Amino acid sequence: MDEEKLKEELEKWEQEIALDPENAEAYFKRGNIFADLGLNEEALDSYKKALKINPKNDAAYCNRGIVLKKLGRLGEALDSYDKALKINPKNDVAYCNRGIVLKKLGRLDEALDSYDKALETNLNSCDIYNNRGEILRDLGRLKEALDSCDKALKINPNNDAIYNNRGIVLIALGRLKEALDSYNKALEINPNNEKSYYNRGIILSDLGFTEEALDNCNKALEINPNNESIHFIRGMFLFDQGRLKEALDSYNHVLKLNHNHDDALTNKGYLLSELKKIEEALVCYIQALQINPNNEIAKRNRRSLLGSQKFWDSLPDNSRVELWSGDDDFNTLASKKKLQGCSEKDLQCIHCLWTEQYRLLYLLRADLDMVGHYTSSTVFETLLQERKETNDQTTPLLLCSLAAANDPTEGTVFHSLLGQCCQPAQRIHSHLSVLQASFSSAIDSLNQFRLYGKKDGEEGTGLCLVFDRSFFAKPGETSMIAVQRENGLDSTEETVMCRKLPLYWVLYYDCSSNHLYYTPSCSDYHLDKDFNLLKTSVKRSTRKRFQEIGKSLGKIRKYFQCIESEDAQKTALEMLIYLRHLVKDAAFRDEKELRILSLHPYNDHDPSLKVLPGKNCLSVDYLPVIDGEEEYLEKVIAGPKLRDFANLVDVAKFRLHHLGGKKEVEFCQSQAPLN
């Protein structure tokens, strides 16, 4: 009925009400006309008056529910349908609409039950079967969903919406060509069905017909140029064809229609990074995460960008890029509560410190083919325990608490570098435990065998386990700072217990001379008190990196010293927790140490954190030497004084085989001259 006729009908029922103000049917009919005219509040008022006169009118409750559903008042709509069904348990329309509301509320099993009850009353409604098919699809019961769609089409073979829904189910079943036929049929019935063009485009793209897929998107947009979903998928199709600028235009169109579309911001960010517009890309990821902090793709892309050379090379020295914004790690280490009362100047310095910490971690990342981990033969035997001894899980390498470190200056040398007094008493009282595992670029080192892995206190009886680079995260593969959230694990994709961690070089600082040492490979480079390079006879690439390290440290010292509030300085030190544990006393520089670090809250919500049996320290699992298809152990070097080496090799090879190992691990005994 067109608007003119609806207004004539409205006038008719207004006259009926004027003649008889107690005419419930007239109020009900007037409510229906108001609803058809989009006058929802007036419709509700009319239904209310009808129900006051006749509270047994189930149709009035049902139609009232439909209007409430339109207004997004789902709880009230559900209540209205329930009242209709209490009056008339055979009202299939109420059951059907109740199912729609329950689906919107995420209560899928109840929605399915509602549709089943509707079918008990009416087996000839294609809408009920179609809606039921949608619910079954969402529940993953795809074959039943398809059957429901087919029953709907048996009742009404000319319903394009049912063919569209059937196509979606067939896509989920992987039956793409049948799905394509379903959309073709929908478009034969209704050439203006934008959803069918949209879905047909997706199938054509999956089948490799990219031009045809794009053509379907364009046809859908001719019908509805304001459909953000179609603009979004069009952007993806254009990207797949390498038409980046046109794809960017599509995402911009999405954001013009909906500026809170976090997926469009994420895809736009990736496009911008491909177009070398690095800072703009980062801004997109930050905005996406502000809208949806759980957008895992935006998180991953942001991590990848921050771990890339192109990002740091493109970032100007005076950049005010807001790396802290939307950063989970920043929000954990420098929470709003800690930053309350900070002056604008102090807050700006803290934000700049966060950027420089990221820059320095990027510069300290290690990408060596192999590194050594010095440990005892007892620990190695534990790592090779058979699966049945560990409930079908290979024993992992452990990260252990730095609070139990033998070095009394652990975590405090960095203070001296910042211009503060370097005293062990100045440890920061953090709500996070810092756990680490140490490695060394000095493989088969006499010094390391003297210090680590001693059996019964005897030097040279330990082992050097040589791991390949795949034991650690690649740059950008994971967050530079690994913080376990207080609310449990971050996501199913990435947990602290099983994910790889980045490996960083340790810097060594001499508190007396104020010299800083950097020890990649077998070299030893150092900076003076102003972080200027002293040794110049080095490779150009290494010299450049070390100069960048010096420049970054200089900025960190400057920003820290500009913070005026003592509380803000404490927050800054806690926030720089990684750097505090990547700067050690220069007395240890011969160790050429590298570290992986992980931060864990002291609470009961982190099941991975535990007290190491027999040791007075906390620990957390990292990775086993064999993890599914990945094998990380390359070589085992025994200390020169380890006895029964041949027996250790026999047992180790046997256990590696039983753990599923296929790689040939090399075993040898060090010839280091240890008397």
XYZ file of C-alpha atoms in Angstrom, residues 54-646:
593
model
C -8.377 -5.828 25.209
C -5.380 -7.417 26.984
C -6.107 -10.749 25.252
C -5.160 -9.532 21.754
C -2.129 -11.693 20.921
C -1.744 -10.037 17.487
C -1.370 -6.611 19.157
C 1.400 -7.963 21.402
C 3.060 -9.584 18.378
C 2.959 -6.426 16.231
C 4.097 -4.340 19.211
C 7.106 -6.688 19.436
C 7.894 -6.108 15.741
C 7.983 -2.316 16.284
C 10.134 -2.672 19.421
C 12.513 -4.889 17.431
C 12.821 -2.151 14.779
C 13.725 0.329 17.529
C 16.446 -1.992 18.854
C 14.590 -2.544 22.141
C 15.137 -6.286 21.935
C 14.431 -7.221 25.543
C 11.033 -5.481 25.435
C 10.301 -7.056 22.048
C 11.016 -10.523 23.434
C 8.725 -9.840 26.390
C 5.952 -8.758 23.994
C 6.247 -11.970 21.942
C 6.187 -14.067 25.117
C 2.947 -12.351 26.194
C 1.445 -13.005 22.750
C 2.348 -16.700 23.023
C 0.952 -16.956 26.536
C -2.404 -15.825 25.104
C -2.079 -17.927 21.928
C 0.532 -20.719 22.019
C -0.154 -21.392 18.321
C 0.815 -17.935 17.046
C 3.470 -18.940 14.520
C 4.185 -15.293 13.600
C 5.087 -14.550 17.233
C 7.337 -17.629 17.366
C 9.044 -16.628 14.109
C 9.698 -13.037 15.218
C 10.756 -14.253 18.648
C 13.374 -16.390 16.864
C 14.663 -13.312 15.000
C 15.114 -11.398 18.283
C 16.789 -14.337 20.026
C 19.253 -14.588 17.118
C 20.102 -10.900 17.494
C 20.684 -11.533 21.216
C 23.054 -14.415 20.357
C 20.761 -17.024 21.909
C 20.849 -19.354 18.920
C 19.614 -22.579 20.541
C 16.556 -20.785 21.905
C 15.975 -19.176 18.501
C 16.058 -22.596 16.837
C 13.564 -23.913 19.388
C 11.276 -20.959 18.592
C 11.339 -21.737 14.852
C 10.685 -25.426 15.517
C 7.603 -24.492 17.565
C 6.449 -22.181 14.770
C 6.657 -25.154 12.366
C 4.513 -27.257 14.689
C 1.741 -24.752 13.935
C 2.558 -23.829 10.348
C 4.450 -26.149 8.009
C 3.784 -23.983 4.973
C 5.811 -20.873 5.809
C 8.897 -20.433 3.656
C 10.066 -17.621 5.974
C 10.140 -19.918 8.997
C 12.166 -22.558 7.131
C 14.519 -19.900 5.732
C 15.118 -18.256 9.116
C 15.581 -21.672 10.689
C 18.186 -22.430 8.021
C 20.104 -19.272 8.998
C 20.188 -20.365 12.647
C 21.338 -23.888 11.769
C 24.061 -22.357 9.575
C 25.254 -20.153 12.449
C 25.275 -23.221 14.724
C 27.498 -25.030 12.214
C 24.809 -27.605 11.389
C 25.229 -27.021 7.686
C 23.528 -30.071 6.174
C 20.405 -29.427 8.263
C 20.587 -25.749 7.250
C 20.660 -26.712 3.570
C 17.713 -29.057 4.073
C 15.743 -26.229 5.723
C 16.491 -23.888 2.782
C 15.409 -26.557 0.301
C 12.100 -27.020 2.158
C 11.560 -23.248 2.023
C 12.128 -23.293 -1.753
C 9.702 -26.161 -2.153
C 7.034 -23.897 -0.667
C 8.123 -20.820 -2.627
C 10.539 -21.485 -5.508
C 10.504 -17.810 -6.526
C 11.986 -16.335 -3.351
C 15.383 -14.794 -4.123
C 16.222 -14.285 -0.408
C 16.042 -18.048 0.172
C 18.347 -18.754 -2.780
C 20.747 -16.170 -1.348
C 20.757 -17.831 2.071
C 21.119 -21.264 0.456
C 24.187 -19.988 -1.407
C 25.806 -18.895 1.863
C 25.276 -22.398 3.308
C 26.752 -24.018 0.185
C 29.835 -21.766 0.444
C 30.309 -22.938 4.033
C 30.064 -26.529 2.792
C 32.733 -25.810 0.173
C 30.300 -26.473 -2.697
C 31.151 -23.300 -4.568
C 29.740 -24.128 -7.987
C 26.361 -25.075 -6.494
C 26.451 -21.846 -4.474
C 27.125 -19.941 -7.690
C 24.078 -21.594 -9.283
C 21.999 -20.559 -6.275
C 23.013 -16.900 -6.632
C 22.416 -17.022 -10.381
C 18.887 -18.249 -9.657
C 18.356 -15.486 -7.067
C 19.377 -12.869 -9.627
C 17.097 -14.361 -12.294
C 14.205 -13.860 -9.880
C 15.345 -10.441 -8.673
C 18.019 -8.633 -10.720
C 18.126 -5.928 -8.017
C 19.232 -8.207 -5.173
C 22.473 -6.519 -4.073
C 23.239 -9.279 -1.532
C 23.265 -11.908 -4.268
C 25.656 -9.837 -6.406
C 27.854 -9.365 -3.338
C 27.934 -13.068 -2.453
C 28.329 -14.141 -6.066
C 31.339 -11.825 -6.274
C 32.931 -13.590 -3.301
C 32.494 -16.999 -4.937
C 33.866 -15.815 -8.263
C 36.892 -14.411 -6.468
C 37.446 -17.727 -4.647
C 37.208 -19.515 -7.994
C 39.862 -17.191 -9.440
C 37.574 -15.048 -11.605
C 38.740 -11.733 -10.173
C 37.458 -9.459 -12.959
C 34.004 -11.053 -12.828
C 34.031 -10.753 -9.006
C 34.778 -7.044 -9.275
C 32.051 -6.636 -11.893
C 29.513 -8.144 -9.465
C 30.585 -5.692 -6.756
C 30.115 -2.803 -9.173
C 26.611 -4.025 -10.071
C 25.721 -4.313 -6.382
C 26.925 -0.740 -5.825
C 24.784 0.488 -8.730
C 21.790 -0.843 -6.779
C 22.986 0.475 -3.406
C 25.976 2.845 -3.509
C 25.877 3.203 0.295
C 26.495 -0.440 1.190
C 29.751 -0.373 3.173
C 30.175 -4.180 3.020
C 30.259 -4.095 -0.781
C 32.776 -1.234 -0.860
C 34.894 -3.214 1.618
C 34.969 -6.446 -0.378
C 35.556 -4.416 -3.550
C 38.684 -2.999 -1.895
C 39.902 -6.531 -1.225
C 39.295 -7.595 -4.836
C 41.149 -4.536 -6.145
C 44.080 -5.234 -3.823
C 44.276 -8.816 -5.107
C 44.582 -7.380 -8.622
C 47.390 -5.061 -7.531
C 45.253 -1.951 -8.057
C 46.313 -0.439 -4.756
C 45.216 3.166 -5.224
C 41.735 2.113 -6.348
C 41.545 -0.270 -3.385
C 42.504 2.625 -1.126
C 39.646 4.664 -2.606
C 37.253 1.810 -1.768
C 38.356 1.681 1.869
C 38.082 5.466 2.099
C 34.515 5.156 0.823
C 33.770 2.580 3.551
C 35.147 4.947 6.190
C 33.114 7.814 4.778
C 29.992 5.697 5.341
C 31.179 4.324 8.689
C 34.208 5.938 10.330
C 34.198 3.184 13.000
C 34.831 0.342 10.534
C 37.974 -1.092 12.166
C 38.501 -3.763 9.477
C 38.527 -1.087 6.763
C 41.082 0.900 8.793
C 43.194 -2.248 9.176
C 43.159 -3.013 5.446
C 43.779 0.638 4.616
C 46.799 0.574 6.941
C 48.245 -2.432 5.132
C 47.704 -0.743 1.764
C 49.411 2.434 2.968
C 52.408 0.443 4.189
C 52.654 -1.181 0.752
C 52.527 2.323 -0.770
C 55.427 3.340 1.540
C 53.191 5.692 3.567
C 54.444 4.205 6.799
C 53.322 6.720 9.420
C 49.851 6.931 7.865
C 49.656 3.123 8.004
C 50.494 3.124 11.712
C 47.840 5.770 12.393
C 45.263 3.496 10.715
C 46.229 0.538 12.926
C 46.087 2.726 16.027
C 42.613 4.007 15.086
C 41.414 0.462 14.364
C 42.565 -0.704 17.808
C 40.980 2.286 19.522
C 37.666 1.224 17.966
C 38.187 -2.506 18.541
C 40.995 -3.437 20.972
C 40.461 -7.120 20.052
C 41.169 -6.707 16.335
C 43.861 -9.380 16.042
C 44.722 -8.560 12.415
C 45.323 -4.896 13.302
C 47.516 -6.017 16.214
C 49.485 -8.380 13.998
C 49.937 -5.815 11.218
C 51.002 -3.168 13.732
C 53.564 -5.561 15.242
C 54.866 -6.459 11.807
C 55.208 -2.778 10.891
C 57.060 -1.906 14.101
C 59.416 -4.830 13.561
C 60.328 -3.732 10.052
C 63.354 -1.758 8.945
C 61.202 0.337 6.599
C 59.258 1.717 9.562
C 62.255 2.911 11.559
C 64.123 4.114 8.470
C 61.127 6.228 7.473
C 60.504 7.672 10.931
C 62.014 11.174 11.216
C 63.921 12.103 14.387
C 61.328 14.705 15.335
C 58.361 12.390 14.736
C 55.569 12.551 17.310
C 54.051 9.255 16.195
C 51.797 7.939 18.962
C 53.187 4.420 19.387
C 51.671 4.279 22.857
C 48.109 4.787 21.623
C 46.099 1.570 21.470
C 49.135 -0.413 22.671
C 48.174 -3.175 25.118
C 51.691 -3.325 26.539
C 51.813 0.410 27.223
C 48.396 0.263 28.866
C 49.636 -2.524 31.150
C 53.000 -0.996 32.054
C 51.841 2.628 32.272
C 48.153 2.388 33.111
C 45.820 5.380 33.305
C 45.842 5.024 37.086
C 49.638 5.398 37.195
C 49.537 8.372 34.834
C 46.865 10.240 36.797
C 48.150 13.618 37.904
C 51.018 13.629 35.360
C 51.727 17.043 33.906
C 51.374 17.435 30.146
C 55.153 17.759 29.855
C 55.839 14.583 31.886
C 53.208 12.670 29.933
C 54.783 13.736 26.642
C 58.201 12.567 27.853
C 56.751 9.191 28.883
C 55.157 8.792 25.452
C 58.489 9.646 23.780
C 60.282 7.146 26.038
C 57.887 4.434 24.883
C 58.739 5.143 21.244
C 62.478 5.096 21.981
C 62.185 1.839 23.927
C 60.599 0.295 20.828
C 63.318 1.791 18.610
C 66.081 0.456 20.848
C 64.515 -3.003 21.027
C 64.356 -3.015 17.236
C 68.079 -2.142 17.124
C 68.977 -4.779 19.739
C 67.122 -7.596 18.029
C 69.409 -10.515 17.219
C 69.194 -12.500 14.016
C 71.979 -15.049 14.388
C 71.957 -18.403 12.629
C 72.792 -20.152 15.898
C 73.146 -19.281 19.585
C 74.300 -21.267 22.587
C 72.461 -21.947 25.831
C 74.742 -23.136 28.644
C 73.135 -25.514 31.097
C 73.680 -28.714 33.029
C 73.421 -32.260 31.731
C 70.573 -32.795 34.239
C 68.497 -30.024 32.655
C 69.241 -31.426 29.193
C 68.028 -34.874 30.280
C 64.804 -33.256 31.525
C 64.290 -31.534 28.167
C 64.476 -34.932 26.470
C 62.003 -36.757 28.682
C 59.769 -39.073 26.726
C 56.187 -38.038 26.155
C 54.727 -40.604 28.542
C 56.797 -39.075 31.346
C 55.217 -35.657 30.763
C 51.571 -36.517 29.991
C 52.207 -36.580 26.233
C 53.904 -33.190 26.243
C 57.558 -32.576 25.561
C 59.309 -30.805 28.445
C 59.945 -27.180 27.454
C 62.859 -24.902 28.187
C 62.017 -22.689 31.151
C 62.191 -18.943 31.568
C 63.187 -18.188 35.150
C 62.660 -15.175 37.370
C 65.342 -12.477 37.247
C 64.607 -11.733 40.895
C 66.736 -14.791 41.668
C 69.676 -13.686 39.475
C 73.178 -14.063 40.919
C 74.058 -10.551 39.745
C 73.142 -8.156 42.621
C 72.974 -5.231 40.162
C 70.474 -6.997 37.871
C 67.911 -4.470 36.662
C 69.620 -1.443 38.240
C 72.615 -0.668 35.987
C 70.232 1.026 33.594
C 69.508 3.617 36.316
C 73.126 4.700 36.266
C 73.022 5.013 32.487
C 70.089 7.400 32.955
C 72.150 9.478 35.369
C 70.803 7.950 38.577
C 72.734 6.241 41.355
C 73.364 2.572 40.532
C 72.460 0.754 43.748
C 70.824 -2.665 44.154
C 68.410 -1.145 46.671
C 66.865 0.849 43.861
C 65.053 -2.114 42.316
C 61.672 -1.058 41.054
C 58.743 -2.598 42.907
C 56.676 -3.808 39.968
C 53.386 -5.703 39.765
C 55.077 -7.858 37.121
C 57.568 -10.664 37.442
C 60.374 -10.589 34.846
C 61.353 -14.000 33.509
C 64.172 -14.745 31.115
C 66.349 -17.323 29.448
C 69.946 -16.463 28.556
C 71.859 -17.370 25.424
C 75.296 -16.491 24.111
C 76.865 -15.778 20.755
C 80.039 -17.346 22.197
C 79.510 -21.012 21.304
C 81.945 -23.513 22.862
C 83.313 -20.841 25.198
C 85.879 -21.702 27.846
C 84.612 -18.856 30.028
C 81.001 -20.035 29.811
C 81.903 -23.639 30.618
C 83.692 -22.397 33.712
C 80.630 -20.510 34.929
C 77.560 -22.501 33.939
C 76.138 -26.008 34.067
C 78.538 -27.303 36.701
C 77.953 -30.829 37.922
C 78.708 -31.193 41.647
C 80.408 -27.784 41.501
C 83.048 -28.879 38.972
C 83.890 -26.472 36.143
C 83.673 -27.633 32.541
C 81.010 -30.306 33.133
C 78.062 -28.475 31.595
C 76.624 -28.431 28.096
C 76.238 -25.829 25.364
C 72.922 -26.434 23.596
C 73.048 -24.786 20.174
C 69.644 -23.598 18.887
C 68.868 -22.322 15.408
C 67.164 -18.988 14.706
C 63.703 -20.565 14.367
C 63.663 -21.049 18.165
C 62.933 -17.314 18.426
C 60.402 -14.903 16.951
C 61.308 -13.150 13.724
C 61.235 -9.334 13.719
C 57.604 -8.241 13.714
C 56.292 -11.778 14.244
C 55.248 -11.036 17.803
C 55.172 -8.065 20.143
C 58.608 -6.664 20.999
C 57.472 -6.669 24.629
C 55.808 -9.845 25.909
C 53.345 -8.973 28.663
C 50.980 -11.626 29.985
C 47.641 -9.874 30.610
C 46.066 -9.995 34.055
C 42.814 -11.234 32.531
C 44.465 -14.380 31.214
C 45.820 -15.351 27.817
C 45.696 -12.809 25.002
C 44.141 -14.994 22.341
C 43.992 -18.535 21.070
C 46.393 -17.560 18.289
C 49.088 -16.288 20.594
C 49.766 -17.348 24.185
C 52.803 -16.599 26.313
C 53.227 -20.287 27.108
C 53.697 -21.422 23.539
C 54.517 -18.421 21.372
C 58.032 -17.572 20.294
C 59.772 -14.587 21.836
C 62.205 -12.123 20.237
C 65.894 -12.502 21.082
C 67.799 -9.374 22.146
C 71.440 -8.465 22.619
C 72.440 -7.401 26.121
C 74.328 -4.093 26.448
C 77.060 -3.698 29.073
C 77.576 -0.460 30.981
C 80.597 0.562 33.043
C 79.285 2.777 35.860
C 82.812 4.124 36.546
C 83.885 5.179 33.038
C 80.315 5.594 31.703
C 81.283 3.511 28.684
C 78.720 1.255 27.032
C 79.645 -2.020 25.297
C 77.880 -3.844 22.477
C 79.152 -7.344 21.714
C 77.693 -8.827 18.529
C 79.403 -12.002 17.304
C 83.046 -11.990 18.335
C 83.437 -8.215 18.251
C 83.377 -5.665 21.051
C 82.314 -2.066 20.361
C 81.767 0.675 22.896
C 80.375 4.172 23.303
C 81.658 6.982 25.490
C 79.642 8.753 28.200
C 77.809 10.790 25.538
C 77.007 7.609 23.581
C 79.437 8.359 20.749
C 81.195 5.466 19.019
C 84.842 5.070 20.086
C 85.914 2.173 17.898
C 85.527 2.905 14.186
C 87.289 -0.018 12.505
C 84.065 -1.951 12.146
C 81.733 -2.923 9.334
C 79.688 0.002 8.075
C 76.353 -1.749 8.819
C 77.417 -2.576 12.393
C 78.789 0.926 12.927
C 75.530 2.459 11.725
C 73.467 0.255 14.013
C 75.627 1.022 17.040
C 75.492 4.730 16.278
C 71.700 4.441 16.139
C 71.779 2.636 19.507
C 73.809 5.502 20.936
C 71.444 8.100 19.500
C 68.420 6.285 20.929
C 70.012 5.938 24.378
C 70.846 9.634 24.321
C 67.185 10.448 23.685
C 66.066 8.081 26.430
C 68.379 9.773 28.929
C 67.215 13.227 27.798
C 63.485 12.412 27.999
C 63.897 10.699 31.367
C 65.814 13.601 32.871
C 63.128 16.016 31.602
C 60.484 14.285 33.723
C 59.916 16.488 36.761
C 57.608 14.422 38.975
C 59.189 11.661 41.078
C 56.070 9.492 40.634
C 56.227 9.978 36.877
C 59.913 8.929 36.908
C 58.992 5.740 38.782
C 56.287 5.005 36.220
C 58.784 5.639 33.412
C 61.302 3.234 34.959
C 58.674 0.538 35.330
C 57.571 1.141 31.738
C 61.196 0.715 30.546
C 61.290 -2.691 32.191
C 62.761 -4.479 29.153
C 65.651 -2.053 28.835
C 66.367 -2.319 32.556
C 67.033 -6.007 32.009
C 68.959 -5.632 28.765
C 71.675 -3.454 30.302
C 74.140 -5.242 32.596
C 77.372 -4.393 34.367
C 80.383 -4.293 32.011
C 82.116 -6.901 34.173
C 79.971 -9.526 32.411
C 80.629 -8.455 28.827
C 82.762 -11.503 27.954
C 79.582 -13.567 28.191
C 78.234 -11.911 24.993
C 74.762 -12.557 26.327
C 71.427 -12.495 24.525
C 68.067 -12.794 26.258
C 64.439 -13.582 25.746
C 62.156 -11.892 28.265
C 58.555 -12.292 29.369
C 56.529 -10.312 31.925
C 53.894 -11.912 34.155
C 51.546 -10.436 36.795
C 51.658 -11.745 40.364
C 48.123 -13.137 40.505
C 46.125 -16.332 40.228
C 44.890 -15.623 36.706
C 48.112 -16.692 34.981
C 48.242 -20.514 34.999
C 51.610 -20.561 33.242
C 53.487 -18.897 36.139
C 54.691 -21.353 38.783
C 57.325 -21.855 41.455
C 60.152 -24.032 40.157
C 60.320 -27.203 42.309
C 63.497 -27.316 44.391
C 64.409 -23.738 43.426
C 63.508 -20.459 45.077
C 62.306 -18.764 41.895
C 59.345 -18.406 39.560
C 59.311 -19.992 36.124
C 57.234 -20.251 32.977
C 57.366 -22.672 30.053
C 58.885 -21.576 26.760
C 59.329 -24.053 23.874
C 60.502 -27.672 23.814
C 63.471 -28.706 21.676
C 60.974 -30.483 19.392
C 57.584 -28.863 18.922
C 55.424 -30.754 16.432
C 57.108 -30.460 13.056
C 59.637 -27.890 14.293
C 63.036 -29.042 15.588
C 65.216 -26.327 17.081
C 68.294 -28.114 18.436
C 71.263 -28.105 16.046
C 74.174 -29.193 18.158
C 75.159 -30.263 21.692
C 78.677 -29.431 22.908
C 79.739 -31.065 26.138
C 82.143 -29.323 28.518
C 85.718 -30.622 28.365
C 85.456 -32.264 31.796
C 82.068 -33.948 31.397
C 82.436 -37.685 32.040
C 80.347 -40.416 30.365
C 79.912 -38.263 27.259
C 79.396 -41.328 25.010
